[in-house]
Coordinates of C-alpha atoms in Angstrom, one line a residue:
X1 CA 14.7 -24.9 11.0
X2 CA 15.3 -22.5 7.6
X3 CA 13.2 -25.3 5.8
X4 CA 10.3 -24.3 8.0
X5 CA 10.3 -21.3 6.5
X6 CA 7.7 -20.3 3.8
X7 CA 8.1 -17.9 1.3
X8 CA 6.3 -14.8 0.6
X9 CA 5.7 -14.4 -3.1
X10 CA 3.8 -11.5 -4.8
X11 CA 3.2 -11.4 -9.0
X12 CA 3.8 -8.1 -10.5
X13 CA 0.8 -7.0 -12.9
X14 CA 2.5 -4.4 -16.0
X15 CA 0.4 -3.9 -19.3
X16 CA 2.8 -6.2 -21.6
X17 CA 4.4 -8.0 -18.8
X18 CA 8.3 -6.8 -17.2
X19 CA 10.9 -8.0 -20.1
X20 CA 11.1 -4.9 -22.5
X21 CA 11.7 -7.6 -25.6
X22 CA 9.2 -10.1 -24.6
X23 CA 6.1 -8.2 -25.9
X24 CA 7.4 -9.5 -29.4
X25 CA 7.2 -12.9 -29.2
X26 CA 4.3 -14.4 -31.6
X27 CA 2.5 -16.0 -28.2
X28 CA 2.4 -12.0 -26.5
X29 CA -0.6 -10.5 -25.4
X30 CA -0.5 -6.5 -25.4
X31 CA -3.7 -5.2 -25.5
X32 CA -2.9 -5.0 -21.7
X33 CA -2.5 -1.2 -22.4
X34 CA -6.1 -1.0 -23.1
X35 CA -7.9 -3.7 -22.4
X36 CA -8.0 -4.7 -18.0
X37 CA -8.9 -7.6 -18.5
X38 CA -5.3 -8.7 -19.0
X39 CA -3.6 -8.1 -15.9
X40 CA -7.1 -8.3 -14.3
X41 CA -5.7 -11.6 -15.5
X42 CA -3.1 -11.7 -13.4
X43 CA -4.9 -11.2 -10.1
X44 CA -7.4 -14.1 -10.5
X45 CA -3.8 -16.3 -11.4
X46 CA -1.8 -15.0 -8.1
X47 CA -5.1 -15.9 -6.5
X48 CA -5.5 -18.9 -8.0
X49 CA -1.5 -20.1 -6.4
X50 CA -2.9 -18.6 -3.1
X51 CA 0.1 -15.7 -3.3
X52 CA 0.4 -12.9 -0.8
X53 CA 0.2 -10.2 -3.5
X54 CA -0.1 -8.0 -6.7
X55 CA 2.1 -5.4 -7.4
X56 CA 0.9 -2.5 -10.1
X57 CA 4.3 -0.2 -9.7
X58 CA 3.1 3.3 -10.8
X59 CA 4.6 6.3 -12.5
X60 CA 4.4 10.4 -12.2
X61 CA 6.8 11.3 -15.6
X62 CA 5.6 11.0 -19.2
X63 CA 8.3 9.3 -21.3
X64 CA 6.0 7.8 -24.7
X65 CA 8.4 6.8 -25.5
X66 CA 10.0 3.9 -23.1
X67 CA 7.8 0.8 -23.1
X68 CA 7.5 0.1 -18.7
X69 CA 6.8 3.6 -18.5
X70 CA 4.2 4.1 -20.3
X71 CA 0.5 3.7 -20.1
X72 CA 0.3 3.3 -16.3
X73 CA -2.5 2.4 -14.8
X74 CA -4.0 3.9 -11.9
X75 CA -2.6 1.1 -8.9
X76 CA -5.3 1.8 -7.2
X77 CA -8.2 2.3 -9.6
X78 CA -6.6 -1.5 -10.8
X79 CA -6.8 -3.0 -7.5
X80 CA -10.2 -1.8 -6.7
X81 CA -11.7 -3.2 -10.2
X82 CA -9.3 -6.1 -9.0
X83 CA -10.2 -6.6 -5.6
X84 CA -14.1 -7.1 -6.8
X85 CA -12.8 -10.4 -8.3
X86 CA -10.2 -11.7 -5.9
X87 CA -11.1 -12.7 -1.9
X88 CA -7.9 -13.1 0.0
X89 CA -5.0 -11.7 -2.2
X90 CA -3.2 -8.5 -1.1
X91 CA -2.9 -5.1 -3.2
X92 CA 0.6 -2.9 -2.8
X93 CA -0.5 0.7 -4.1
X94 CA 2.3 2.8 -4.4
X95 CA 2.7 6.3 -4.1
X96 CA 5.6 9.2 -4.1
X97 CA 5.4 11.0 -1.0
X98 CA 7.7 13.7 -2.8
X99 CA 5.0 14.1 -4.7
X100 CA 1.5 13.3 -3.4
X101 CA -0.3 14.6 -0.2
X102 CA -0.9 12.6 3.0
X103 CA -4.5 13.6 3.4
X104 CA -5.2 12.0 -0.3
X105 CA -3.7 8.5 -0.2
X106 CA -5.1 8.3 3.3
X107 CA -8.1 8.4 2.3
X108 CA -7.5 5.9 -1.2
X109 CA -5.7 3.6 1.4
X110 CA -8.3 3.4 4.3
X111 CA -11.0 3.4 1.7
X112 CA -9.4 0.5 -0.2
X113 CA -8.3 -1.4 2.7
X114 CA -12.5 -1.6 3.7
X115 CA -13.6 -2.7 0.3
X116 CA -11.0 -5.6 0.5
X117 CA -11.0 -5.9 3.9
X118 CA -7.8 -5.8 4.7
X119 CA -6.4 -6.1 2.1
X120 CA -4.2 -3.8 0.9
X121 CA -0.3 -2.6 1.6
X122 CA 1.5 0.8 0.6
X123 CA 4.8 1.1 -1.1
X124 CA 6.2 4.7 -0.3
X125 CA 8.9 5.7 -3.0
X126 CA 10.0 9.1 -2.8
X127 CA 12.6 9.3 -5.4
X128 CA 12.2 13.0 -7.7
X129 CA 14.9 12.7 -10.1
X130 CA 12.9 10.4 -12.9
X131 CA 13.3 10.7 -16.3
X132 CA 10.4 11.3 -18.1
X133 CA 10.5 15.2 -15.6
X134 CA 7.2 14.2 -13.4
X135 CA 8.0 18.1 -11.9
X136 CA 6.4 19.7 -15.3
X137 CA 3.3 17.4 -14.8
X138 CA 2.9 19.1 -11.0
X139 CA 2.5 23.0 -11.9
X140 CA 3.8 25.1 -9.2
X141 CA 3.3 21.5 -6.5
X142 CA 6.1 22.3 -3.8
X143 CA 8.9 19.6 -4.7
X144 CA 11.5 18.6 -2.2
X145 CA 14.9 18.6 -3.0
X146 CA 17.0 15.7 -3.0
X147 CA 18.2 16.5 0.2
X148 CA 14.7 17.2 1.6
X149 CA 12.9 14.2 0.0
X150 CA 13.8 11.8 3.3
X151 CA 13.0 14.7 5.6
X152 CA 9.1 14.9 3.7
X153 CA 8.9 10.6 2.9
X154 CA 9.1 10.7 7.1
X155 CA 6.7 13.3 7.5
X156 CA 4.1 11.9 5.0
X157 CA 4.2 8.6 6.5
X158 CA 3.7 10.0 9.5
X159 CA 0.7 11.8 9.1
X160 CA -0.7 8.9 6.4
X161 CA -0.2 6.8 9.6
X162 CA -2.0 8.9 12.2
X163 CA -4.7 9.5 10.3
X164 CA -5.3 6.5 9.5
X165 CA -5.1 4.7 12.9
X166 CA -5.6 8.2 15.4
X167 CA -8.7 9.7 13.1
X168 CA -11.8 7.5 14.7
X169 CA -12.5 4.6 17.7
X170 CA -13.2 1.7 16.6
X171 CA -16.5 1.8 18.3
X172 CA -17.0 5.0 16.2
X173 CA -20.3 3.7 14.4
X174 CA -23.3 3.8 17.4
X175 CA -26.2 4.2 14.5
X176 CA -28.7 4.5 17.4
X177 CA -31.9 5.2 15.2
X178 CA -34.4 5.9 18.3
X179 CA -31.8 8.3 19.9
X180 CA -30.9 9.3 16.5
X181 CA -27.3 9.5 17.1
X182 CA -24.8 8.0 14.2
X183 CA -21.7 8.5 15.5
X184 CA -20.3 8.0 18.8
X185 CA -19.7 11.2 20.7
X186 CA -16.3 11.6 21.1
X187 CA -15.2 8.5 18.6
X188 CA -13.4 11.2 16.3
X189 CA -10.1 13.0 16.8
X190 CA -8.8 16.1 15.4
X191 CA -5.0 15.5 14.0
X192 CA -3.7 19.4 14.2
X193 CA -0.8 18.2 12.3
X194 CA 1.7 21.0 11.7
X195 CA 5.1 19.8 10.4
X196 CA 8.1 21.4 7.7
X197 CA 6.3 19.6 4.8
X198 CA 2.4 19.1 5.8
X199 CA -0.3 21.1 7.4
X200 CA -3.3 18.5 8.4
X201 CA -6.3 19.3 10.4
X202 CA -7.8 16.3 10.4
X203 CA -9.7 14.0 11.2
X204 CA -10.2 11.6 8.5
X205 CA -13.0 11.9 6.8
X206 CA -13.5 7.7 5.9
X207 CA -13.8 4.5 8.6
X208 CA -9.9 3.5 9.6
X209 CA -9.0 0.4 7.9
X210 CA -10.0 -2.9 8.5
X211 CA -5.8 -4.2 9.0
X212 CA -4.9 -3.1 11.9
X213 CA -1.5 -1.3 10.1
X214 CA -1.4 -1.6 5.8
X215 CA 1.9 -2.8 5.7
X216 CA 4.3 -0.4 4.5
X217 CA 7.1 -1.7 1.8
X218 CA 10.8 0.4 1.0
X219 CA 12.5 0.4 -1.5
X220 CA 15.9 2.7 -2.1
X221 CA 19.9 1.9 -1.9
X222 CA 20.9 5.2 -0.3
X223 CA 21.3 5.8 3.9
X224 CA 18.3 7.6 4.2
X225 CA 16.3 5.1 2.6
X226 CA 17.9 2.1 4.4
X227 CA 17.4 4.4 8.1
X228 CA 13.5 4.9 6.7
X229 CA 12.7 1.2 6.4
X230 CA 14.0 0.2 9.3
X231 CA 12.6 2.9 11.4
X232 CA 8.9 3.1 9.2
X233 CA 7.9 -0.3 7.2
X234 CA 7.5 -4.1 7.1
X235 CA 8.7 -4.8 4.1
X236 CA 11.6 -3.6 1.5
X237 CA 11.5 -4.1 -2.4
X238 CA 15.7 -5.3 -2.9
X239 CA 17.7 -5.5 -5.5
X240 CA 19.1 -9.0 -6.0
X241 CA 22.5 -9.5 -4.6
X242 CA 23.6 -12.8 -4.9
X243 CA 24.2 -15.5 -2.4
X244 CA 27.6 -14.4 -0.8
X245 CA 26.3 -10.7 -1.1
X246 CA 23.0 -11.0 -0.5
X247 CA 23.7 -12.9 2.6
X248 CA 25.3 -10.3 4.0
X249 CA 23.5 -8.0 3.1
X250 CA 20.2 -9.6 4.5
X251 CA 21.8 -10.1 7.9
X252 CA 22.7 -6.2 7.9
X253 CA 18.8 -5.4 7.1
X254 CA 17.8 -7.6 10.1
X255 CA 20.3 -6.0 12.5
X256 CA 19.0 -2.7 12.0
X257 CA 15.3 -3.1 12.1
X258 CA 16.7 -5.2 15.6
X259 CA 18.7 -2.5 16.7
X260 CA 15.4 -0.4 16.7
X261 CA 13.4 -2.8 18.9
X262 CA 11.6 -4.6 16.7
X263 CA 11.6 -8.0 15.7
X264 CA 13.9 -8.7 12.4
X265 CA 11.1 -11.3 11.3
X266 CA 8.6 -9.2 11.5
X267 CA 10.3 -7.7 8.5
X268 CA 10.6 -9.2 5.1
X269 CA 13.2 -8.7 2.6
X270 CA 11.9 -9.9 -0.9
X271 CA 14.2 -9.1 -4.5
X272 CA 12.3 -9.3 -7.3
X273 CA 13.5 -11.3 -10.5
X274 CA 12.3 -12.2 -14.2
X275 CA 11.5 -15.8 -14.0
X276 CA 11.6 -17.4 -18.0
X277 CA 9.7 -20.5 -17.4
X278 CA 9.0 -24.0 -19.1
X279 CA 8.1 -28.0 -18.6
X280 CA 11.6 -28.6 -19.7
X281 CA 15.4 -26.7 -19.2
X282 CA 15.9 -27.0 -22.9
X283 CA 12.5 -24.9 -23.9
X284 CA 12.8 -22.7 -20.6
X285 CA 16.3 -21.4 -22.5
X286 CA 15.4 -21.0 -26.0
X287 CA 12.5 -19.0 -25.2
X288 CA 15.4 -16.9 -23.2
X289 CA 17.2 -17.1 -25.7
X290 CA 15.0 -16.2 -28.7
X291 CA 13.6 -13.0 -26.5
X292 CA 17.5 -12.0 -26.3
X293 CA 17.4 -12.2 -30.1
X294 CA 15.2 -9.0 -30.1
X295 CA 18.5 -6.7 -29.4
X296 CA 20.2 -5.0 -31.7
X297 CA 24.6 -6.3 -31.5
X298 CA 26.5 -4.6 -33.8
X299 CA 28.9 -2.7 -31.0
X300 CA 29.2 -6.2 -28.8
X301 CA 31.0 -8.3 -30.8
X302 CA 33.7 -5.9 -31.5
X303 CA 33.6 -4.8 -27.3
X304 CA 34.0 -8.7 -27.0
X305 CA 37.4 -8.6 -29.5
X306 CA 38.8 -5.9 -26.9
X307 CA 37.6 -7.5 -23.6
X308 CA 39.1 -11.0 -23.8
X309 CA 42.1 -10.6 -26.6
X310 CA 40.4 -12.1 -29.4
X311 CA 39.8 -11.2 -32.8
X312 CA 36.1 -12.2 -33.4
X313 CA 35.9 -10.4 -36.7
X314 CA 36.0 -13.4 -38.9
X315 CA 34.4 -15.6 -36.4
X316 CA 31.1 -16.4 -37.0
X317 CA 28.5 -15.5 -34.7
X318 CA 26.8 -19.1 -34.9
X319 CA 30.0 -21.1 -33.5
X320 CA 29.4 -22.1 -29.5
X321 CA 31.0 -20.1 -27.1
X322 CA 32.8 -23.1 -25.7
X323 CA 34.3 -23.8 -29.2
X324 CA 35.6 -20.0 -29.6
X325 CA 36.6 -19.5 -26.0
X326 CA 39.2 -20.9 -24.0
X327 CA 37.9 -20.1 -20.2
X328 CA 40.7 -21.1 -18.4
X329 CA 43.0 -18.6 -20.7
X330 CA 40.0 -15.9 -19.6
X331 CA 41.5 -12.9 -17.5
X332 CA 39.8 -12.3 -14.1
X333 CA 37.8 -9.4 -15.0
X334 CA 37.6 -9.7 -18.6
X335 CA 33.6 -9.6 -18.7
X336 CA 33.1 -6.6 -16.5
X337 CA 33.5 -3.9 -18.9
X338 CA 30.8 -6.0 -21.1
X339 CA 28.5 -6.6 -18.1
X340 CA 28.7 -4.5 -15.4
X341 CA 28.7 -5.5 -11.9
X342 CA 25.7 -8.3 -11.8
X343 CA 24.0 -10.3 -8.7
X344 CA 26.4 -13.3 -8.7
X345 CA 28.8 -14.4 -6.1
X346 CA 31.6 -15.3 -8.8
X347 CA 34.8 -15.0 -7.5
X348 CA 36.4 -14.2 -11.7
X349 CA 34.7 -13.8 -15.0
X350 CA 36.0 -17.1 -15.9
X351 CA 33.6 -18.5 -12.7
X352 CA 30.7 -16.2 -13.8
X353 CA 31.4 -17.2 -18.1
X354 CA 30.6 -21.0 -16.6
X355 CA 27.4 -19.9 -14.5
X356 CA 25.7 -17.4 -17.7
X357 CA 26.3 -21.2 -19.6
X358 CA 25.4 -23.2 -17.4
X359 CA 22.4 -21.5 -15.4
X360 CA 20.9 -19.6 -18.3
X361 CA 21.8 -19.5 -21.8
X362 CA 22.8 -23.1 -22.3
X363 CA 26.1 -25.2 -22.4
X364 CA 25.7 -24.8 -26.6
X365 CA 25.0 -21.5 -26.2
X366 CA 26.4 -20.0 -29.8
X367 CA 28.4 -16.2 -29.7
X368 CA 25.3 -14.8 -31.0
X369 CA 22.9 -15.8 -28.4
X370 CA 26.1 -14.4 -25.5
X371 CA 26.7 -11.6 -26.9
X372 CA 22.5 -10.9 -27.5
X373 CA 22.5 -11.9 -23.4
X374 CA 24.9 -9.2 -22.7
X375 CA 23.5 -6.3 -24.1
X376 CA 20.6 -7.1 -22.1
X377 CA 22.0 -7.8 -19.3
X378 CA 24.0 -3.6 -19.3
X379 CA 19.4 -2.5 -18.8
X380 CA 18.2 -5.3 -16.8
X381 CA 16.9 -4.7 -13.3
X382 CA 17.0 -7.6 -11.7
X383 CA 18.1 -11.5 -12.2
X384 CA 16.8 -13.6 -14.5
X385 CA 15.8 -17.0 -13.7
X386 CA 15.4 -19.7 -16.4
X387 CA 14.7 -23.0 -15.9
X388 CA 12.1 -25.8 -15.8
X389 CA 9.7 -25.7 -12.2
X390 CA 12.3 -27.6 -10.5
X391 CA 15.2 -25.0 -11.6
X392 CA 13.4 -22.1 -10.2
X393 CA 12.2 -23.5 -7.2
X394 CA 15.3 -24.7 -6.4
X395 CA 16.3 -21.7 -7.4
X396 CA 13.8 -20.1 -4.3
X397 CA 15.1 -22.7 -1.8
X398 CA 18.6 -22.1 -2.1
X399 CA 18.0 -18.3 -1.9
X400 CA 15.2 -18.7 1.6
X401 CA 17.8 -21.8 3.4
X402 CA 20.3 -19.1 2.9
X403 CA 18.9 -16.5 4.5
X404 CA 19.0 -14.4 1.0
X405 CA 15.3 -13.6 1.1
X406 CA 12.1 -14.1 2.7
X407 CA 10.2 -14.0 -0.9
X408 CA 10.5 -12.5 -3.9
X409 CA 8.4 -10.6 -6.1
X410 CA 7.8 -12.0 -9.5
X411 CA 7.7 -10.5 -12.9
X412 CA 6.1 -12.1 -15.6
X413 CA 8.0 -11.3 -19.0
X414 CA 4.8 -11.3 -20.9
X415 CA 0.9 -11.9 -20.8
X416 CA -0.6 -14.0 -20.8
X417 CA 1.2 -17.6 -20.4
X418 CA 4.0 -17.3 -17.9
X419 CA 2.2 -16.3 -14.9
X420 CA -0.2 -19.6 -15.4
X421 CA 2.9 -21.8 -15.8
X422 CA 3.8 -20.7 -12.5
X423 CA 1.6 -21.0 -10.2
X424 CA 0.4 -24.2 -12.2
X425 CA 4.7 -26.0 -12.2
X426 CA 6.1 -24.2 -10.0
X427 CA 4.2 -24.0 -6.6
X428 CA 2.5 -27.0 -6.6
X429 CA 6.6 -27.9 -6.8
X430 CA 7.4 -25.0 -3.5
X431 CA 4.0 -27.7 -1.5
X432 CA 5.9 -30.7 -2.1
X433 CA 9.2 -28.7 -0.2
X434 CA 6.7 -27.3 2.7
X435 CA 7.9 -23.4 1.9
X436 CA 4.9 -22.3 0.5
X437 CA 1.3 -22.6 1.4
X438 CA -1.4 -24.9 0.9
X439 CA -4.6 -22.4 1.7
X440 CA -4.5 -19.1 2.2
X441 CA -4.4 -19.0 6.4
X442 CA -5.2 -15.3 7.5
X443 CA -7.6 -12.8 5.8
X444 CA -5.5 -9.8 6.1
X445 CA -2.3 -9.0 3.8
X446 CA -1.0 -8.2 7.0
X447 CA -1.2 -11.3 8.4
X448 CA -0.4 -13.5 5.3
X449 CA 2.9 -11.2 5.6
X450 CA 3.4 -11.9 9.0
X451 CA 4.4 -8.2 9.8
X452 CA 4.5 -5.7 12.8
X453 CA 2.6 -2.9 13.9
X454 CA 4.7 0.3 14.1
X455 CA 4.1 4.2 13.5

């Protein structure tokens, strides 16, 4: 039964939270840019809620004018620090295969997986077109082109896996003090890899990882990226596309994996969501609208007038949307110039506006609140799920049962507070419904995620 499927849940750790405006709230704590205890608390909270892992995204570009790019902690250092105060929680490490070297990354992975006793995963990113000129930070190191970065990513992953799992036999440590032999003779194996992008002799000078296979995460939308995921990855950080489109994409991704002779149930599809949670739906929407109100909106009312064919220049923005706009008279695509292709199953823009009002900003929302929502939505990287514990649990359960996802990557909009609320309010509700664990059932992240061994 689909209701018996268990969610996989991860929590994102960023210095100011994920939302680009929520840091301005009076209750937000922004010292996480320099105080490690702030995002260290994210790990403690996640483990208290028996979540699968925390994810601290990395960035190589220099973008001091972009909030979501500045002061990115080195995720390996963060994970090593946080692992010391946790016992079961996993850590997903991001590396960019277009810039980093497989030998150095394999050493970091093996070290971390030994120190945290098997709680590591690897998120392989291979984009080279990021803002902030990451190429400028790496001098003369060879960087692939847009056409060759995928081949380099595959070669990178192959070398990392072979270094991790083929360098040493499991019984390499003989520890024969009487004979003076520490390492079992013949227990190590030279790699001698010579490829298009890397030459690596090996073996790895770190003991093999605790896990049989450190799970690999795939991101990206290109055909080459999706092929990489079906061949080499165990998880996909996927964009959320709404239920109908999401179900179709979920099915296609699973079929790709099955076509490679792999068990599709071992391949997990996990989109990201930003959650806005409070004790009641009304409180959650009020906080969501408070965050939205930080946006500048000078151009949006004029754009609404043009898109809807209504002169709003003389209408106070404190008026209720439903008192000003007759939804039944909207054109099918009236909102698309304003919002773009949002992750919604709405058949037309009349249904889309009803959805926005009923699930996010509220039926009593004003024009001002709608303007703010639309301006923010243009730059949103994932859906905002707004409500009380029941509403958020409903969203997760529906998408799980409809086979849109296997879990969710949870992005707290700010620190501190939202992550604690999720663990204290939503997790018990998910457990009551039987779709989330009550205790950790495995000692490794591979065991928690139930992924396969492919390399």
